[in-house]
PDB file of C-alpha atoms in Angstrom:
ATOM      1  CA  UNK L  21     -17.811 -20.031  30.726  1.00  0.00           C
ATOM      2  CA  UNK L  22     -15.978 -16.939  29.131  1.00  0.00           C
ATOM      3  CA  UNK L  23     -13.215 -17.608  26.563  1.00  0.00           C
ATOM      4  CA  UNK L  24      -9.840 -16.620  27.869  1.00  0.00           C
ATOM      5  CA  UNK L  25      -9.323 -13.901  24.865  1.00  0.00           C
ATOM      6  CA  UNK L  26     -12.158 -11.752  23.276  1.00  0.00           C
ATOM      7  CA  UNK L  27     -11.167  -9.605  20.250  1.00  0.00           C
ATOM      8  CA  UNK L  28     -13.413  -6.928  18.998  1.00  0.00           C
ATOM      9  CA  UNK L  29     -12.974  -5.514  15.869  1.00  0.00           C
ATOM     10  CA  UNK L  30     -14.948  -3.887  12.856  1.00  0.00           C
ATOM     11  CA  UNK L  31     -14.072  -4.811   9.081  1.00  0.00           C
ATOM     12  CA  UNK L  32     -15.397  -1.856   7.758  1.00  0.00           C
ATOM     13  CA  UNK L  33     -14.280   1.893   8.785  1.00  0.00           C
ATOM     14  CA  UNK L  34     -17.420   3.528   7.900  1.00  0.00           C
ATOM     15  CA  UNK L  35     -20.271   4.850  10.277  1.00  0.00           C
ATOM     16  CA  UNK L  36     -22.086   1.944  10.322  1.00  0.00           C
ATOM     17  CA  UNK L  37     -19.101  -0.524  11.275  1.00  0.00           C
ATOM     18  CA  UNK L  38     -20.651  -3.463  13.031  1.00  0.00           C
ATOM     19  CA  UNK L  39     -18.233  -4.549  15.751  1.00  0.00           C
ATOM     20  CA  UNK L  40     -17.408  -8.354  15.210  1.00  0.00           C
ATOM     21  CA  UNK L  41     -16.044 -10.463  18.078  1.00  0.00           C
ATOM     22  CA  UNK L  42     -13.215 -13.561  17.870  1.00  0.00           C
ATOM     23  CA  UNK L  43     -13.093 -15.616  20.951  1.00  0.00           C
ATOM     24  CA  UNK L  44     -10.690 -18.393  21.940  1.00  0.00           C
ATOM     25  CA  UNK L  45      -8.896 -20.305  24.917  1.00  0.00           C
ATOM     26  CA  UNK L  46      -5.384 -20.153  22.874  1.00  0.00           C
ATOM     27  CA  UNK L  47      -2.812 -17.231  23.421  1.00  0.00           C
ATOM     28  CA  UNK L  48      -1.311 -18.361  19.882  1.00  0.00           C
ATOM     29  CA  UNK L  49      -4.633 -18.143  18.051  1.00  0.00           C
ATOM     30  CA  UNK L  50      -5.334 -14.998  19.478  1.00  0.00           C
ATOM     31  CA  UNK L  51      -1.889 -13.465  17.992  1.00  0.00           C
ATOM     32  CA  UNK L  52      -2.624 -14.952  15.052  1.00  0.00           C
ATOM     33  CA  UNK L  53      -5.740 -13.350  14.704  1.00  0.00           C
ATOM     34  CA  UNK L  54      -4.290 -10.010  15.496  1.00  0.00           C
ATOM     35  CA  UNK L  55      -1.803 -10.785  12.702  1.00  0.00           C
ATOM     36  CA  UNK L  56      -4.875 -11.480  10.550  1.00  0.00           C
ATOM     37  CA  UNK L  57      -6.576  -7.796  11.768  1.00  0.00           C
ATOM     38  CA  UNK L  58      -3.646  -6.093  10.493  1.00  0.00           C
ATOM     39  CA  UNK L  59      -2.791  -7.872   7.640  1.00  0.00           C
ATOM     40  CA  UNK L  60      -6.504  -7.146   6.318  1.00  0.00           C
ATOM     41  CA  UNK L  61      -6.485  -3.353   7.686  1.00  0.00           C
ATOM     42  CA  UNK L  62      -9.464  -4.444   9.706  1.00  0.00           C
ATOM     43  CA  UNK L  63     -10.329  -1.652  12.711  1.00  0.00           C
ATOM     44  CA  UNK L  64      -9.396  -3.046  16.217  1.00  0.00           C
ATOM     45  CA  UNK L  65     -11.470  -2.467  19.225  1.00  0.00           C
ATOM     46  CA  UNK L  66     -10.827  -4.123  22.268  1.00  0.00           C
ATOM     47  CA  UNK L  67      -8.932  -6.872  23.895  1.00  0.00           C
ATOM     48  CA  UNK L  68     -10.213  -8.673  26.949  1.00  0.00           C
ATOM     49  CA  UNK L  69      -8.610 -11.315  28.770  1.00  0.00           C
ATOM     50  CA  UNK L  70     -10.980 -13.214  30.756  1.00  0.00           C
ATOM     51  CA  UNK L  71     -13.837 -10.681  30.615  1.00  0.00           C
ATOM     52  CA  UNK L  72     -11.482  -7.742  31.471  1.00  0.00           C
ATOM     53  CA  UNK L  73     -10.271  -5.118  29.196  1.00  0.00           C
ATOM     54  CA  UNK L  74      -6.580  -5.595  28.957  1.00  0.00           C
ATOM     55  CA  UNK L  75      -4.405  -2.297  29.854  1.00  0.00           C
ATOM     56  CA  UNK L  76      -3.284  -0.184  26.846  1.00  0.00           C
ATOM     57  CA  UNK L  77       0.593  -1.293  27.554  1.00  0.00           C
ATOM     58  CA  UNK L  78      -0.312  -4.986  27.359  1.00  0.00           C
ATOM     59  CA  UNK L  79      -2.469  -4.906  24.494  1.00  0.00           C
ATOM     60  CA  UNK L  80      -0.276  -2.618  22.695  1.00  0.00           C
ATOM     61  CA  UNK L  81       2.552  -5.265  23.113  1.00  0.00           C
ATOM     62  CA  UNK L  82       0.607  -8.137  21.562  1.00  0.00           C
ATOM     63  CA  UNK L  83      -0.356  -5.619  18.871  1.00  0.00           C
ATOM     64  CA  UNK L  84       3.337  -5.222  18.628  1.00  0.00           C
ATOM     65  CA  UNK L  85       4.180  -8.605  18.429  1.00  0.00           C
ATOM     66  CA  UNK L  86       1.543  -9.457  15.830  1.00  0.00           C
ATOM     67  CA  UNK L  87       2.799  -6.228  13.593  1.00  0.00           C
ATOM     68  CA  UNK L  88       6.463  -8.039  13.758  1.00  0.00           C
ATOM     69  CA  UNK L  89       5.264 -11.154  12.653  1.00  0.00           C
ATOM     70  CA  UNK L  90       3.374  -9.404   9.684  1.00  0.00           C
ATOM     71  CA  UNK L  91       6.495  -7.491   8.795  1.00  0.00           C
ATOM     72  CA  UNK L  92       8.788 -10.473   9.040  1.00  0.00           C
ATOM     73  CA  UNK L  93       6.591 -12.394   6.422  1.00  0.00           C
ATOM     74  CA  UNK L  94       6.637  -9.816   4.139  1.00  0.00           C
ATOM     75  CA  UNK L  95      10.401  -9.278   4.306  1.00  0.00           C
ATOM     76  CA  UNK L  96      10.734 -12.959   3.774  1.00  0.00           C
ATOM     77  CA  UNK L  97       8.198 -12.923   0.642  1.00  0.00           C
ATOM     78  CA  UNK L  98       9.609  -9.769  -0.730  1.00  0.00           C
ATOM     79  CA  UNK L  99      13.354 -10.514  -0.614  1.00  0.00           C
ATOM     80  CA  UNK L 100      12.852 -14.313  -0.920  1.00  0.00           C
ATOM     81  CA  UNK L 101      14.754 -15.275   2.547  1.00  0.00           C
ATOM     82  CA  UNK L 102      14.051 -17.692   5.501  1.00  0.00           C
ATOM     83  CA  UNK L 103      12.717 -16.249   8.635  1.00  0.00           C
ATOM     84  CA  UNK L 104      16.138 -16.889  10.265  1.00  0.00           C
ATOM     85  CA  UNK L 105      17.797 -14.628   7.675  1.00  0.00           C
ATOM     86  CA  UNK L 106      15.183 -11.884   8.357  1.00  0.00           C
ATOM     87  CA  UNK L 107      15.740 -12.295  11.899  1.00  0.00           C
ATOM     88  CA  UNK L 108      19.456 -12.015  11.467  1.00  0.00           C
ATOM     89  CA  UNK L 109      19.189  -9.134   8.927  1.00  0.00           C
ATOM     90  CA  UNK L 110      15.966  -6.832  10.665  1.00  0.00           C
ATOM     91  CA  UNK L 111      15.408  -8.504  13.980  1.00  0.00           C
ATOM     92  CA  UNK L 112      11.869  -9.253  13.595  1.00  0.00           C
ATOM     93  CA  UNK L 113      10.406 -12.262  15.139  1.00  0.00           C
ATOM     94  CA  UNK L 114      11.551 -15.363  13.360  1.00  0.00           C
TER      95      UNK L 114
END
């Protein structure tokens, strides 16, 4: 049985980058994994939903959401504020 979400990524950016796979049926877990990729600078290769690669606008939307979460977390940590204040001041995901 295919996992609903399948993310391909590489941990190293060199020529011999080994493509790794993350699979889950939970959309929230998939988004959290994208956050993890962005926070650690891993190379994103592909995002599939039920075995079919998502069109670029849809995968970009998920990546943009994950990037907003990363920005929000960093602002909260750096400024010592709560997510609600960050959302009010900067408009990222609370």
